[in-house]
Structures are given as structure tokens and as C-alpha cells.
Amino acid sequence: MTKVQLKHFYIPDDQSVYLLSHKDAKKLKDWFQLCERQLIKLGYSDVELIGKGAFGFAFSGVSPTGQAHVFKFSKITLPQHIQDRLEEEAFMLSQVNHPNVPKMIEFQRVNRQSILVMGRAQGIDLEQYSLKKGPLPAHTIVKILVQLCDILVALRENQFNHKAKPIVHGDIKPSNLVWDESQEKLSLIDWGSCVFAQVDANNQYVGDNVMDLMSGDLHQTNARLGDVYFIGEDQLNGALSSPRFDEQGLASTLYALASGQSCRFGSKAISPLSLGLPQALAECLQALMSDERETREQAGDYLIKNYHYFKRIVFKAIFDEKKVCLLPTWISQQTKDIETVVYSSRKSFLRQQEGVNEEELNYIDDAQFERYYKNYLQGMGDTEKAFISSVSRLGKFPVVGGLAIRWQAEGIYVDSSLKLYDPELQVSFDRSVDNVILLARAIHRTGIFKCCMFNAKNTLHFERDDENQTFEPTGKTTIPYDMSKVSIPEDESRMHSYFEDGEDPDELLKLPTQMLNCIKELNSIHHTGCIIFEALPNHLKIHNYYTLLDHTKENLFKSLLAKIISLVPTIEGLGISGFMKLPYKDTRFFSHQVSQPTKFYPKNPYNG
């Protein structure tokens, strides 16, 4: 039997350590501790992990002289040509001299380990800032714009060996921009996709001599991919590297920050013209995100020539009346440390899009975990991509619950149960939920999308040496659950469950009949939550989130959860199977709406 690589169904690009097997989690933690010990030996204090990605990890520390530094380590398990990219990043960063770019300090190899040391930018990255604040106000967007344009102009004017050699950052996005709120200062970080431009902003080849222009280098791009949520079509499709790439990154970033999204794809449904930005800026962003290359380039030229004028715009604090979220959201008054993971039916959602290869959907090599979700976006329209990304963004909040969206000819029907465990994030979370609905309204299709959100820290792990053995629970293993504040007796007319929807086409794992009977019996008890079984060759995970609403049934509820655990050894096969239950039949209806209405910042904010 051919061994297949199981497809993981998590939306986050970043796999939580709580979802790893015990062995893999220990290996990762041991490696982090080794890096920390090495930095402490070198005299650094306040050492902490600040980032991890597909190719490496970043730590911060304070030097003996009191300077804040960042240390970027490459993963030694990667092929050598991938590890060498860290040295290339160090070289490109050393070419940049700008007050908004932290300086390269040194690059070194310790045994097989490559390490890049650089200055640390003050503040927090704009993706995290956006999650805290929600859509950023117009005056902040303009301050970010002006400083980012200053950097891009400097990169275009770069010289190497006394000759013009423009630099392309290649990965401008909110998480690569650090914002110091107290000084309103921007820093551009992460130069791992940076290259010398092959063509300039006028599309003229950049070369030192005739031989350069005749070389094969100008027949294939030297560009790195960058983040597909933010890069433009030219970079995505392998065009020669150009300063225009960074104009696209700038436009995507400002649009995402102004709209409270985590990608560029929603601009047809939630237009830059609808975000309350000054009209000239909104129209410039709209043109920069056009499908027409000529329109994009004209907008880029206009921006670089005129961005200084945006400094002169007069702003006044405009307090919108408190917007009510389009869906009911429950806000816990207690902050809870939750690592949210989203499980969704996006595979069947994608299957209904045209031009998608069915075979590509079934399995994907898990070695590319950091990028796999983005591969899943291929074949979707932009608004569909933005919708999937907007659900992904919900997973960046400490939230549990679920959503089900049904598209019909007359509009969309939405059932939801969303509980946020940090009251300070309510405004941002509500606007993120609104974006899910606005994007869903702009999609015309027939079908259903379901997702549930659980706390990865509650995931139960069972391990075995090989597939011939059974997964064995220990005597202490239990499925946790919360109790609602007030007991809510069962009300058949308001109950709503997705268990009755039948088999989900995404569910590859066939659960034993006895276990399914337990879940059916659980379904008759008034509660909300989800349970997801993920069976890998040597590792079984049970993801879960339960809140019991009918307190009179607690003993039965608890005994059924215990029985599910006792039946774990009967699970056979590989795959994923999940069940979600929403508490009430409280369906919200929204008509279709292709795009949001135009809304500009007032020309005279002091009028009236």
C-alpha cells in the first residue's frame, strides 16, 4: 500500500508547539534552550525567542554594552543552498544605510550553524499592532506611508561600486514592519527576500556593462518569492526583479492595515475607496492594486513623486459611533492564555472553485508546512482567497467557537458561536468578524463553509511505535470542558448541530461505530463546542473545545467524554474527522453585496 503524506487542516502557517508530538516538541524546546545558552555565554541578557519561520528562528538579547540585538539562526536541517540564504541576506542588509532600517552587525558560522546579528527595531510589528487595534486610523496610515516611501526612494537610489544598483526588499508586509507607537517611527526588517534589481522603475535593464546585458541573468528572475498574501502579480509570476515589486508590497500593506485584514486579496469587495482614507491616497492605492499594469505603474510614479504632500493633510480625531459587530460575539471578562487553531472545510470550499486539480487537493508533502496553506489558495478568485484569509485571521485571536456560512441565491445564512478571551481585543476582533461577513456577501456561489476554533493547549496526544499497535490512553487522560455560568435547559426548537449534515467530504478518518454512537448521544445534550480526531501513523491528536450548557446532564456528559477516551484503542486508519455543535438555531441572514460603498476622510474634518 502506498504511504501517503497526510494533509494537515490548520489554517495558521505557524504550527503551535502544542500540536507537535512529544518527541518533536522536546527536540524544538531543546534547540531553543541551546540557542539561549549560547547567547548567554556570549554575555547577552534578556534572551528570548521573537520569531520563527520556514527557514529559521530569531532571538533577541541585550549586549554587555546595553544594545538590543536580534540573532537570526538558520535551521541546520535545511539543504545547504537554503542555509546559504542567510549569508546572502547579511550581504544585502549590509548594503542598506537608512535610519529606518536596523543595521547589520555581523554574520558568522558556528560549526554548521549560520547566525546573522543585527540591530533590533523598537516597537512591535504592524501585524501584531493591527490585531491589537483593528483597522488603523487614516493619520497612522499616512505616517506609515511617508516613512515607507522614504525607504523605497533610498533603495532605488542605491549605488554599488559607484554605479546605480537599485535594491528590491521583496517582502514588504505588516509583519516585516515594526512600529514604535511612542515616536511614531517605522522600521523595515527581514531582508531574506532582498536582491539587486534587474530592471529599474522605468523597466530599463540594470547592468554595469554590455556583457551584463547580454548575459543569461536577464532571461530569468533573481527574485525571491516573498509572502504570497502581499506580493503583486509580477513578482508572483516570476518577472525580472524591479523596484515596482516593493510598490506592490507597500500598497498591499497599507490596504491590509487600513481595512483590518491580513492580505491584499479583498480589494474588490472591500475597496480602498471605502476605508475612510483621504481621497487622493485611497485613489492611489486603488490604482496601485489595479489588474492593469500601466495603471499600477502610473500610480507608483504618482506616489513616489507626491508622497511628501501627504504630510500636509490635516487630521482630527474622528470617533465613529461604536459599531455593533455583524455577528454576536461573547467577550469573557477574564483574559485566558489560548493558542487558537482553526479547523475548517476549506478543502471542499476550494473543490467547488473552477480550474482546481482534484489530485493536488488530496495530499501535500508536510515538509512544506509553512507554505502549504498558501499553496491551497491557487485556483481561487481573489475574494475567495480574502475570505479564507479572514477566517485565518480569527485564529490569531484567543477565541473558541465556530462558524457556518451557507450561500443561497438570495444571500448568505450564518450560524455562529464565538467567545473571545481578551476584552481589550474586542474592537479589533469585531472588525475582523465583520470582514468575514463582508467578504462572504461578495461571493456568489451555492454551498457551505464550516470552521471551528479550539485551544491547541487542550489537545490530547497519544503515541505509538508503529501502525500495528493501538493508541493507548493513560488512566489520567480526560477531555476537558467548561460550564456555562447559568444552566440552560435543552430547547429543541433552538438547538442546532452540524452533526446531522452527514459525512464531511474532507474527513478521511472513519471512526469506530461505538465512538460515533457516543458522539451522537453527546449531541442530544445541550452544549457547544467541537471534537476533532487527527490520526497520523505514530501520533493521534484529539482537539477539543466543549462548554456544557445544561448542567443537569453533567454526569452523563462527563461519562460520555470518558467513554470516548476509553474507545481510543479501537481507532484504526489514518486521517481527520471532526464534529462541531453550535448552541442555538439563531441564524443571521445577509443579502449579497458585491462591494462596500465609497467613504473618504472628510476634506475639512473641522467642519461641523
Coordinates of C-alpha atoms in Angstrom, one line a residue:
M1 CA 0.0 0.0 0.0
T2 CA 1.4 3.4 -1.0
K3 CA 2.2 5.5 2.0
V4 CA 0.6 8.9 1.7
Q5 CA 1.5 12.2 3.4
L6 CA -1.5 13.3 5.5
K7 CA -2.7 16.8 4.9
H8 CA -3.0 19.0 8.0
F9 CA -6.1 21.0 8.3
Y10 CA -4.9 24.0 10.3
I11 CA -5.2 27.5 8.9
P12 CA -2.3 29.0 10.8
D13 CA 1.1 29.0 8.9
D14 CA 2.8 28.6 12.2
Q15 CA 2.3 25.2 13.8
S16 CA 1.8 25.5 17.6
V17 CA 4.2 23.6 19.7
Y18 CA 1.1 22.2 21.4
L19 CA 0.3 20.3 18.2
L20 CA 3.6 18.6 17.9
S21 CA 4.3 15.1 19.1
H22 CA 6.1 14.9 22.5
K23 CA 9.4 13.9 20.7
D24 CA 9.2 16.8 18.2
A25 CA 8.2 19.3 20.8
K26 CA 11.1 18.3 23.1
K27 CA 13.5 18.5 20.2
L28 CA 12.3 22.0 19.4
K29 CA 12.4 23.2 23.0
D30 CA 15.9 21.7 23.5
W31 CA 17.1 23.5 20.4
F32 CA 15.7 26.8 21.7
Q33 CA 17.4 26.3 25.0
L34 CA 20.7 25.6 23.3
C35 CA 20.5 28.8 21.3
E36 CA 19.6 30.8 24.5
R37 CA 22.5 29.2 26.5
Q38 CA 25.0 30.1 23.7
L39 CA 23.8 33.7 23.6
I40 CA 24.0 34.0 27.4
K41 CA 27.6 32.6 27.3
L42 CA 28.4 35.4 24.9
G43 CA 27.3 37.9 27.6
Y44 CA 23.8 38.7 26.3
S45 CA 21.0 39.1 28.8
D46 CA 17.1 39.1 28.4
V47 CA 17.4 36.5 25.7
E48 CA 14.1 35.5 24.2
L49 CA 12.6 33.9 21.1
I50 CA 10.9 36.5 19.0
G51 CA 10.1 34.8 15.7
K52 CA 10.1 31.5 13.8
G53 CA 9.6 30.8 10.1
A54 CA 10.1 28.3 7.4
F55 CA 13.9 28.7 7.3
G56 CA 14.9 29.7 10.8
F57 CA 14.4 31.3 14.2
A58 CA 15.1 34.8 15.6
F59 CA 16.1 35.6 19.2
S60 CA 16.6 39.0 20.8
G61 CA 19.1 39.9 23.5
V62 CA 20.8 42.8 25.1
S63 CA 24.6 43.1 24.6
P64 CA 27.0 43.7 27.5
T65 CA 27.2 47.3 26.3
G66 CA 23.4 47.6 26.6
Q67 CA 22.4 47.4 22.9
A68 CA 19.4 45.5 21.8
H69 CA 20.3 42.9 19.1
V70 CA 18.5 40.3 17.0
F71 CA 20.0 37.0 16.2
K72 CA 18.7 35.0 13.2
F73 CA 19.6 31.3 13.1
S74 CA 19.1 29.1 10.0
K75 CA 17.7 25.6 10.5
I76 CA 20.6 23.2 10.2
T77 CA 18.3 20.5 8.9
L78 CA 17.7 22.5 5.7
P79 CA 19.7 21.9 2.5
Q80 CA 22.9 23.9 2.3
H81 CA 21.7 26.2 -0.5
I82 CA 18.8 27.2 1.6
Q83 CA 21.0 27.9 4.6
D84 CA 23.3 30.0 2.4
R85 CA 20.4 32.4 2.0
L86 CA 21.1 33.8 5.5
E87 CA 24.6 34.9 4.3
E88 CA 23.1 36.5 1.2
E89 CA 20.6 38.3 3.5
A90 CA 23.5 39.6 5.6
F91 CA 25.3 40.9 2.5
M92 CA 22.1 42.7 1.1
L93 CA 21.4 44.2 4.5
S94 CA 25.0 45.5 4.7
Q95 CA 24.3 47.5 1.5
V96 CA 21.4 49.4 3.1
N97 CA 22.2 52.5 5.2
H98 CA 18.9 54.1 6.3
P99 CA 17.7 55.4 9.7
N100 CA 14.5 53.3 9.3
V101 CA 16.5 50.0 8.7
P102 CA 18.2 48.3 11.7
K103 CA 21.9 47.8 10.8
M104 CA 23.7 44.5 10.0
I105 CA 26.2 43.9 12.8
E106 CA 27.9 40.6 11.8
F107 CA 27.4 37.2 10.1
Q108 CA 29.2 34.1 11.4
R109 CA 29.1 30.4 11.2
V110 CA 29.5 28.4 14.4
N111 CA 30.1 24.7 13.4
R112 CA 27.3 24.2 10.8
Q113 CA 25.1 26.9 12.3
S114 CA 24.7 30.2 10.4
I115 CA 24.0 33.3 12.6
L116 CA 23.1 36.8 11.5
V117 CA 23.4 39.5 14.1
M118 CA 21.7 42.9 13.6
G119 CA 20.2 45.8 15.4
R120 CA 16.7 45.4 16.9
A121 CA 13.9 47.7 15.8
Q122 CA 11.9 49.5 18.6
G123 CA 8.2 48.6 18.9
I124 CA 6.0 45.8 17.7
D125 CA 5.4 44.5 14.2
L126 CA 2.4 46.0 12.4
E127 CA 0.6 42.7 12.0
Q128 CA 0.5 42.4 15.8
Y129 CA -0.3 46.1 16.2
S130 CA -3.2 45.7 13.8
L131 CA -4.5 42.7 15.7
K132 CA -4.5 44.8 18.9
K133 CA -6.0 47.9 17.4
G134 CA -8.1 46.8 14.4
P135 CA -8.2 48.9 11.2
L136 CA -5.7 51.7 11.7
P137 CA -6.9 55.3 11.5
A138 CA -6.1 57.4 8.5
H139 CA -3.4 59.6 10.2
T140 CA -1.4 56.5 11.2
I141 CA -1.7 55.0 7.7
V142 CA -0.3 58.3 6.3
K143 CA 2.6 58.3 8.7
I144 CA 3.5 54.7 7.8
L145 CA 3.2 55.6 4.1
V146 CA 5.5 58.5 4.2
Q147 CA 8.3 56.7 6.1
L148 CA 7.9 53.6 3.9
C149 CA 8.2 55.7 0.7
D150 CA 11.4 57.4 2.1
I151 CA 12.9 53.9 2.4
L152 CA 11.8 52.8 -1.1
V153 CA 13.3 56.0 -2.6
A154 CA 16.6 55.3 -0.8
L155 CA 16.6 51.7 -2.1
R156 CA 16.0 53.0 -5.7
E157 CA 18.9 55.4 -5.4
N158 CA 21.3 52.7 -4.0
Q159 CA 24.8 52.5 -5.5
F160 CA 27.2 49.6 -5.6
N161 CA 30.9 50.2 -6.6
H162 CA 29.9 53.7 -7.5
K163 CA 27.3 52.6 -10.0
A164 CA 23.5 52.6 -9.8
K165 CA 22.3 49.4 -8.3
P166 CA 18.6 49.6 -7.1
I167 CA 17.7 47.3 -4.3
V168 CA 14.4 45.3 -4.0
H169 CA 13.3 44.3 -0.5
G170 CA 10.9 41.8 -2.0
D171 CA 8.8 41.0 1.1
I172 CA 7.1 44.2 2.4
K173 CA 4.2 43.2 4.6
P174 CA 2.8 44.2 8.1
S175 CA 4.8 41.6 10.0
N176 CA 8.1 42.9 8.4
L177 CA 7.4 46.5 9.6
V178 CA 8.0 47.4 13.2
W179 CA 6.1 50.4 14.6
D180 CA 7.2 52.4 17.6
E181 CA 4.0 54.0 18.7
S182 CA 5.5 56.4 21.2
Q183 CA 7.8 58.0 18.5
E184 CA 5.5 57.1 15.5
K185 CA 8.6 55.6 13.9
L186 CA 8.7 52.8 11.3
S187 CA 11.4 50.2 10.7
L188 CA 11.7 47.8 7.8
I189 CA 13.1 44.4 8.8
D190 CA 13.6 40.8 7.4
W191 CA 15.7 41.2 4.3
G192 CA 15.7 37.5 3.4
S193 CA 14.0 38.1 0.0
C194 CA 16.2 41.1 -0.9
V195 CA 18.0 41.2 -4.2
F196 CA 19.6 43.8 -6.5
A197 CA 17.0 44.9 -9.1
Q198 CA 17.4 43.5 -12.6
V199 CA 15.4 46.3 -14.1
D200 CA 14.8 49.8 -12.8
A201 CA 11.4 51.6 -12.2
N202 CA 11.4 52.5 -15.9
N203 CA 11.8 48.9 -16.9
Q204 CA 15.3 49.5 -18.2
Y205 CA 17.9 46.8 -17.6
V206 CA 20.3 47.5 -14.7
G207 CA 23.8 46.4 -15.8
D208 CA 27.4 47.5 -15.3
N209 CA 28.4 46.9 -18.9
V210 CA 27.4 45.4 -22.3
M211 CA 28.4 41.9 -21.1
D212 CA 25.9 42.1 -18.2
L213 CA 23.1 43.0 -20.6
M214 CA 24.0 40.1 -22.9
S215 CA 24.2 37.5 -20.0
G216 CA 21.5 34.9 -19.4
D217 CA 20.8 36.6 -16.0
L218 CA 18.3 38.9 -17.7
H219 CA 16.3 36.0 -19.1
Q220 CA 15.4 34.6 -15.7
T221 CA 14.4 36.4 -12.5
N222 CA 16.7 36.6 -9.5
A223 CA 13.6 37.5 -7.3
R224 CA 12.7 35.6 -4.2
L225 CA 9.0 34.7 -3.8
G226 CA 8.1 36.8 -0.7
D227 CA 4.8 36.3 1.0
V228 CA 2.0 35.5 -1.5
Y229 CA -0.6 37.3 0.7
F230 CA 1.1 40.6 -0.1
I231 CA 3.3 40.4 -3.2
G232 CA 2.0 41.6 -6.5
E233 CA 1.3 39.6 -9.7
D234 CA 4.6 40.4 -11.4
Q235 CA 6.7 39.0 -8.5
L236 CA 4.4 36.0 -8.1
N237 CA 4.6 35.1 -11.8
G238 CA 8.4 35.3 -12.0
A239 CA 9.0 38.7 -13.6
L240 CA 12.5 40.3 -13.5
S241 CA 13.1 41.9 -10.2
S242 CA 12.1 45.6 -10.1
P243 CA 11.5 48.4 -7.6
R244 CA 7.9 48.0 -8.7
F245 CA 7.7 44.9 -6.6
D246 CA 8.0 47.0 -3.4
E247 CA 5.4 49.4 -4.6
Q248 CA 3.0 46.4 -4.7
G249 CA 4.1 45.4 -1.2
L250 CA 3.5 48.9 0.1
A251 CA 0.0 49.1 -1.4
S252 CA -0.9 45.6 -0.1
T253 CA 0.4 46.5 3.4
L254 CA -1.4 49.9 3.7
Y255 CA -4.6 48.3 2.4
A256 CA -4.5 45.5 4.9
L257 CA -3.7 47.8 7.8
A258 CA -6.5 50.3 6.9
S259 CA -9.1 47.5 6.4
G260 CA -8.1 45.3 9.3
Q261 CA -7.2 42.3 7.1
S262 CA -4.1 40.1 6.8
C263 CA -3.8 40.0 3.0
R264 CA -4.3 42.1 -0.2
F265 CA -7.0 40.0 -1.8
G266 CA -10.1 41.7 -0.6
S267 CA -9.8 44.9 -2.5
K268 CA -12.6 44.2 -5.0
A269 CA -15.2 43.6 -2.2
I270 CA -13.7 46.0 0.4
S271 CA -12.3 48.6 -1.8
P272 CA -9.5 51.1 -0.7
L273 CA -12.1 53.7 -1.6
S274 CA -14.4 52.5 1.2
L275 CA -11.9 52.7 4.1
G276 CA -12.2 56.4 5.2
L277 CA -8.8 57.4 3.8
P278 CA -8.0 60.8 2.2
Q279 CA -9.4 60.7 -1.3
A280 CA -6.0 61.1 -3.1
L281 CA -4.4 58.3 -1.1
A282 CA -7.4 56.0 -1.5
E283 CA -7.5 56.5 -5.3
C284 CA -3.7 56.0 -5.4
L285 CA -4.0 52.7 -3.5
Q286 CA -6.9 51.6 -5.7
A287 CA -4.8 52.2 -8.8
L288 CA -1.7 50.5 -7.3
M289 CA -3.9 47.4 -6.8
S290 CA -5.4 47.5 -10.3
D291 CA -5.3 44.5 -12.6
E292 CA -3.8 46.7 -15.3
R293 CA 0.0 47.0 -15.2
E294 CA 0.0 50.5 -16.8
T295 CA -2.4 51.8 -14.2
R296 CA -0.3 50.3 -11.4
E297 CA 2.9 51.9 -12.7
Q298 CA 1.3 55.3 -13.2
A299 CA 0.1 55.2 -9.6
G300 CA 3.5 54.2 -8.4
D301 CA 5.1 57.1 -10.2
Y302 CA 2.5 59.5 -8.7
L303 CA 3.1 58.2 -5.2
I304 CA 6.9 58.4 -5.3
K305 CA 6.7 61.9 -6.8
N306 CA 4.0 63.3 -4.4
Y307 CA 4.1 61.3 -1.2
H308 CA 5.6 64.3 0.7
Y309 CA 2.4 66.2 0.2
F310 CA 0.5 63.7 2.3
K311 CA 2.4 65.0 5.3
R312 CA 0.4 68.2 5.0
I313 CA -3.0 66.6 5.3
V314 CA -4.9 68.0 8.4
F315 CA -6.2 65.2 10.6
K316 CA -8.6 65.4 13.5
A317 CA -9.5 62.5 15.8
I318 CA -12.8 61.2 14.4
F319 CA -14.6 58.9 16.7
D320 CA -17.0 56.7 14.8
E321 CA -20.1 55.7 16.8
K322 CA -19.4 52.3 18.3
K323 CA -20.0 49.8 15.6
V324 CA -22.0 46.8 16.5
C325 CA -20.5 43.6 15.2
L326 CA -22.4 41.9 12.4
L327 CA -22.5 38.6 14.4
P328 CA -23.0 38.2 18.1
T329 CA -19.6 37.8 19.9
W330 CA -19.2 36.7 23.6
I331 CA -16.5 38.5 25.4
S332 CA -15.1 36.9 28.5
Q333 CA -14.2 39.4 31.2
Q334 CA -11.3 37.2 32.1
T335 CA -8.2 37.0 29.9
K336 CA -7.2 33.4 29.2
D337 CA -4.0 32.2 27.6
I338 CA -5.3 30.5 24.5
E339 CA -3.5 29.3 21.3
T340 CA -6.3 29.2 18.8
V341 CA -6.3 26.8 15.9
V342 CA -8.9 26.9 13.2
Y343 CA -10.2 23.6 11.6
S344 CA -12.3 24.2 8.5
S345 CA -13.9 22.8 5.5
R346 CA -12.0 25.0 3.1
K347 CA -10.9 21.9 1.1
S348 CA -14.5 21.3 -0.1
F349 CA -14.8 25.1 -0.4
L350 CA -11.9 25.1 -2.8
R351 CA -13.1 22.0 -4.5
Q352 CA -16.1 24.0 -5.8
Q353 CA -13.8 26.6 -7.5
E354 CA -13.1 26.2 -11.2
G355 CA -9.8 25.1 -12.5
V356 CA -8.6 23.2 -9.4
N357 CA -6.8 19.9 -9.9
E358 CA -8.6 17.3 -7.6
E359 CA -5.4 15.3 -7.2
E360 CA -3.5 18.2 -5.9
L361 CA -6.1 18.7 -3.2
N362 CA -5.8 15.3 -1.7
Y363 CA -2.3 15.2 -0.2
I364 CA 0.6 17.5 0.1
D365 CA 4.1 17.0 1.4
D366 CA 4.1 18.1 5.0
A367 CA 7.8 19.2 4.8
Q368 CA 6.5 22.4 3.3
F369 CA 4.2 23.1 6.3
E370 CA 4.9 26.8 6.5
R371 CA 3.8 27.3 2.9
Y372 CA 1.2 24.6 2.4
Y373 CA -1.8 26.7 3.2
K374 CA -0.8 29.3 0.7
N375 CA -0.5 26.6 -2.0
Y376 CA -4.1 25.9 -1.3
L377 CA -5.1 29.4 -2.5
Q378 CA -4.2 28.6 -6.1
G379 CA -7.3 28.3 -8.2
M380 CA -9.4 30.6 -6.1
G381 CA -10.7 34.0 -7.1
D382 CA -9.2 36.9 -5.1
T383 CA -12.4 37.5 -3.0
E384 CA -12.5 33.8 -2.1
K385 CA -8.8 34.0 -1.1
A386 CA -9.6 37.0 1.1
F387 CA -12.5 35.2 2.7
I388 CA -10.3 32.2 3.6
S389 CA -7.6 34.6 4.9
S390 CA -10.2 36.5 7.0
V391 CA -11.2 33.2 8.8
S392 CA -7.4 32.6 9.3
R393 CA -7.2 36.0 11.0
L394 CA -9.8 35.0 13.6
G395 CA -7.4 32.2 14.6
K396 CA -4.9 34.9 15.6
F397 CA -7.1 35.9 18.5
P398 CA -7.7 34.0 21.7
V399 CA -11.1 32.7 20.6
V400 CA -13.0 29.4 20.7
G401 CA -16.2 28.6 18.9
G402 CA -17.5 28.0 15.4
L403 CA -19.0 29.5 12.2
A404 CA -21.1 28.0 9.5
I405 CA -21.9 30.0 6.3
R406 CA -24.4 28.9 3.7
W407 CA -24.6 30.6 0.4
Q408 CA -28.0 30.6 -1.3
A409 CA -29.3 32.5 -4.3
E410 CA -30.9 35.3 -2.2
G411 CA -27.9 35.8 0.2
I412 CA -26.0 34.1 3.0
Y413 CA -27.2 32.4 6.2
V414 CA -24.7 32.5 9.1
D415 CA -24.7 30.5 12.3
S416 CA -22.0 31.3 14.9
S417 CA -20.7 30.9 18.4
L418 CA -17.6 33.0 19.1
K419 CA -16.1 33.6 22.5
L420 CA -13.1 35.9 22.9
Y421 CA -10.9 35.6 25.9
D422 CA -9.4 39.1 26.0
P423 CA -11.8 42.1 26.4
E424 CA -9.1 44.5 25.2
L425 CA -9.1 42.9 21.7
Q426 CA -12.9 43.2 21.2
V427 CA -12.9 46.1 18.8
S428 CA -10.3 44.5 16.6
F429 CA -11.9 41.1 16.8
D430 CA -15.4 42.5 15.9
R431 CA -14.0 44.3 12.9
S432 CA -12.3 41.0 11.8
V433 CA -15.6 39.2 12.1
D434 CA -17.3 41.9 10.1
N435 CA -14.7 41.4 7.3
V436 CA -15.5 37.7 7.2
I437 CA -19.2 38.6 6.6
L438 CA -18.5 41.4 4.1
L439 CA -16.3 39.1 2.0
A440 CA -18.7 36.2 2.2
R441 CA -21.5 38.6 1.0
A442 CA -19.4 39.4 -2.1
I443 CA -19.0 35.8 -3.1
H444 CA -21.8 34.3 -5.4
R445 CA -21.9 30.5 -5.1
T446 CA -24.0 27.8 -3.6
G447 CA -22.6 25.8 -0.8
I448 CA -21.5 25.8 2.8
F449 CA -18.3 26.7 4.7
K450 CA -17.8 25.5 8.3
C451 CA -15.0 26.1 10.7
C452 CA -14.4 25.6 14.4
M453 CA -11.8 27.2 16.7
F454 CA -10.2 25.4 19.6
N455 CA -7.4 25.9 22.1
A456 CA -4.3 23.9 21.0
K457 CA -3.3 23.7 24.6
N458 CA -6.2 21.4 25.2
T459 CA -5.1 18.9 22.5
L460 CA -4.7 15.4 23.8
H461 CA -1.8 13.3 22.4
F462 CA -1.5 9.6 22.1
E463 CA 1.7 8.0 20.6
R464 CA 2.7 4.5 19.4
D465 CA 5.9 3.0 17.9
D466 CA 4.3 1.7 14.7
E467 CA 1.0 1.4 12.9
N468 CA 0.4 -2.2 14.0
Q469 CA 0.0 -1.1 17.6
T470 CA -3.1 0.6 19.1
F471 CA -3.1 4.1 20.6
E472 CA -3.4 3.6 24.4
P473 CA -4.7 6.4 26.7
T474 CA -3.3 6.7 30.3
G475 CA -5.6 6.4 33.3
K476 CA -5.4 10.2 33.8
T477 CA -6.5 11.2 30.3
T478 CA -9.7 13.3 30.2
I479 CA -11.4 15.6 27.7
P480 CA -11.8 19.0 29.5
Y481 CA -14.9 21.1 29.3
D482 CA -16.3 24.4 30.7
M483 CA -19.6 25.0 32.3
S484 CA -21.8 28.0 31.3
K485 CA -22.4 30.5 34.0
V486 CA -26.1 29.6 34.1
S487 CA -27.7 26.3 33.3
I488 CA -29.6 26.5 30.1
P489 CA -32.1 23.6 29.7
E490 CA -32.4 22.0 26.3
D491 CA -34.7 23.7 23.9
E492 CA -35.3 21.6 20.9
S493 CA -36.6 24.4 18.8
R494 CA -33.3 26.4 19.2
M495 CA -30.8 23.6 19.1
H496 CA -28.5 23.5 16.1
S497 CA -25.9 21.0 15.3
Y498 CA -23.8 20.2 12.2
F499 CA -23.5 16.6 13.1
E500 CA -26.7 15.9 11.1
D501 CA -25.1 17.4 7.9
G502 CA -23.8 13.9 7.2
E503 CA -20.2 12.9 6.3
D504 CA -17.9 15.8 5.5
P505 CA -16.0 15.0 2.3
D506 CA -12.8 16.2 3.9
E507 CA -13.0 13.6 6.7
L508 CA -10.7 10.7 5.8
L509 CA -10.8 9.0 9.1
K510 CA -13.6 6.5 9.7
L511 CA -14.3 6.4 13.4
P512 CA -15.5 3.1 15.0
T513 CA -19.3 2.7 15.4
Q514 CA -19.2 2.7 19.1
M515 CA -17.4 6.0 19.2
L516 CA -19.8 7.5 16.7
N517 CA -22.7 6.4 18.9
C518 CA -21.1 8.2 21.9
I519 CA -20.8 11.4 19.8
K520 CA -24.5 11.0 18.7
E521 CA -25.5 10.7 22.4
L522 CA -23.4 13.7 23.3
N523 CA -25.2 15.6 20.6
S524 CA -28.5 15.1 22.5
I525 CA -27.1 17.1 25.4
H526 CA -27.3 20.9 25.2
H527 CA -23.7 22.1 24.8
T528 CA -21.5 23.9 22.3
G529 CA -18.0 23.0 21.0
C530 CA -16.1 20.6 18.8
I531 CA -14.1 17.4 18.8
I532 CA -11.6 16.6 16.0
F533 CA -9.7 13.4 15.7
E534 CA -6.4 13.5 13.7
A535 CA -4.7 10.2 13.2
L536 CA -1.1 10.1 11.9
P537 CA 1.0 6.9 11.6
N538 CA 2.5 7.2 15.1
H539 CA 0.6 10.0 16.6
L540 CA -3.1 10.6 17.4
K541 CA -4.4 14.0 18.4
I542 CA -7.8 14.8 19.8
H543 CA -8.5 18.5 19.5
N544 CA -11.4 19.7 21.6
Y545 CA -13.4 22.5 23.0
Y546 CA -16.6 22.0 25.0
T547 CA -18.9 24.1 27.1
L548 CA -21.8 22.3 28.8
L549 CA -25.0 24.4 28.8
D550 CA -27.4 22.1 30.5
H551 CA -25.9 21.5 34.0
T552 CA -28.5 18.8 34.9
K553 CA -26.8 16.5 32.4
E554 CA -23.2 16.9 33.7
N555 CA -22.8 13.3 34.9
L556 CA -24.0 11.9 31.6
F557 CA -21.9 14.4 29.6
K558 CA -18.8 13.6 31.7
S559 CA -19.3 9.8 31.3
L560 CA -19.7 10.1 27.5
L561 CA -16.4 12.0 27.3
A562 CA -14.7 9.4 29.4
K563 CA -16.2 6.6 27.2
I564 CA -14.7 8.3 24.1
I565 CA -11.3 8.2 25.7
S566 CA -11.7 4.5 26.6
L567 CA -12.5 3.8 22.9
V568 CA -9.3 5.4 21.6
P569 CA -7.6 1.9 21.2
T570 CA -10.4 1.0 18.7
I571 CA -9.5 3.8 16.2
E572 CA -8.0 2.4 13.0
G573 CA -6.7 4.1 9.9
L574 CA -5.3 7.5 9.2
G575 CA -7.0 10.8 8.6
I576 CA -9.1 13.5 10.2
S577 CA -12.7 13.5 11.3
G578 CA -14.4 16.4 13.2
F579 CA -17.7 17.3 14.7
M580 CA -19.0 20.8 15.7
K581 CA -22.1 21.8 17.6
L582 CA -23.4 25.4 17.8
P583 CA -25.7 26.2 20.8
Y584 CA -28.7 27.7 19.2
K585 CA -30.6 28.0 16.0
D586 CA -30.0 31.7 15.7
T587 CA -29.3 32.2 12.0
R588 CA -28.4 35.6 10.7
F589 CA -29.2 36.5 7.1
F590 CA -27.3 38.9 4.9
S591 CA -28.1 39.8 1.3
H592 CA -25.4 39.7 -1.3
Q593 CA -23.3 42.8 -1.7
V594 CA -20.6 42.9 -4.3
S595 CA -18.6 45.8 -2.8
Q596 CA -18.7 48.3 0.0
P597 CA -19.8 51.9 -0.6
T598 CA -17.2 54.7 -1.1
K599 CA -16.2 56.5 2.0
F600 CA -13.3 59.1 2.2
Y601 CA -11.8 61.0 5.0
P602 CA -13.5 64.5 5.2
K603 CA -11.7 67.2 3.3
N604 CA -12.2 69.5 6.2
P605 CA -12.5 67.4 9.4
Y606 CA -13.2 70.6 11.4
N607 CA -16.3 71.4 9.5
G608 CA -19.3 70.7 11.8

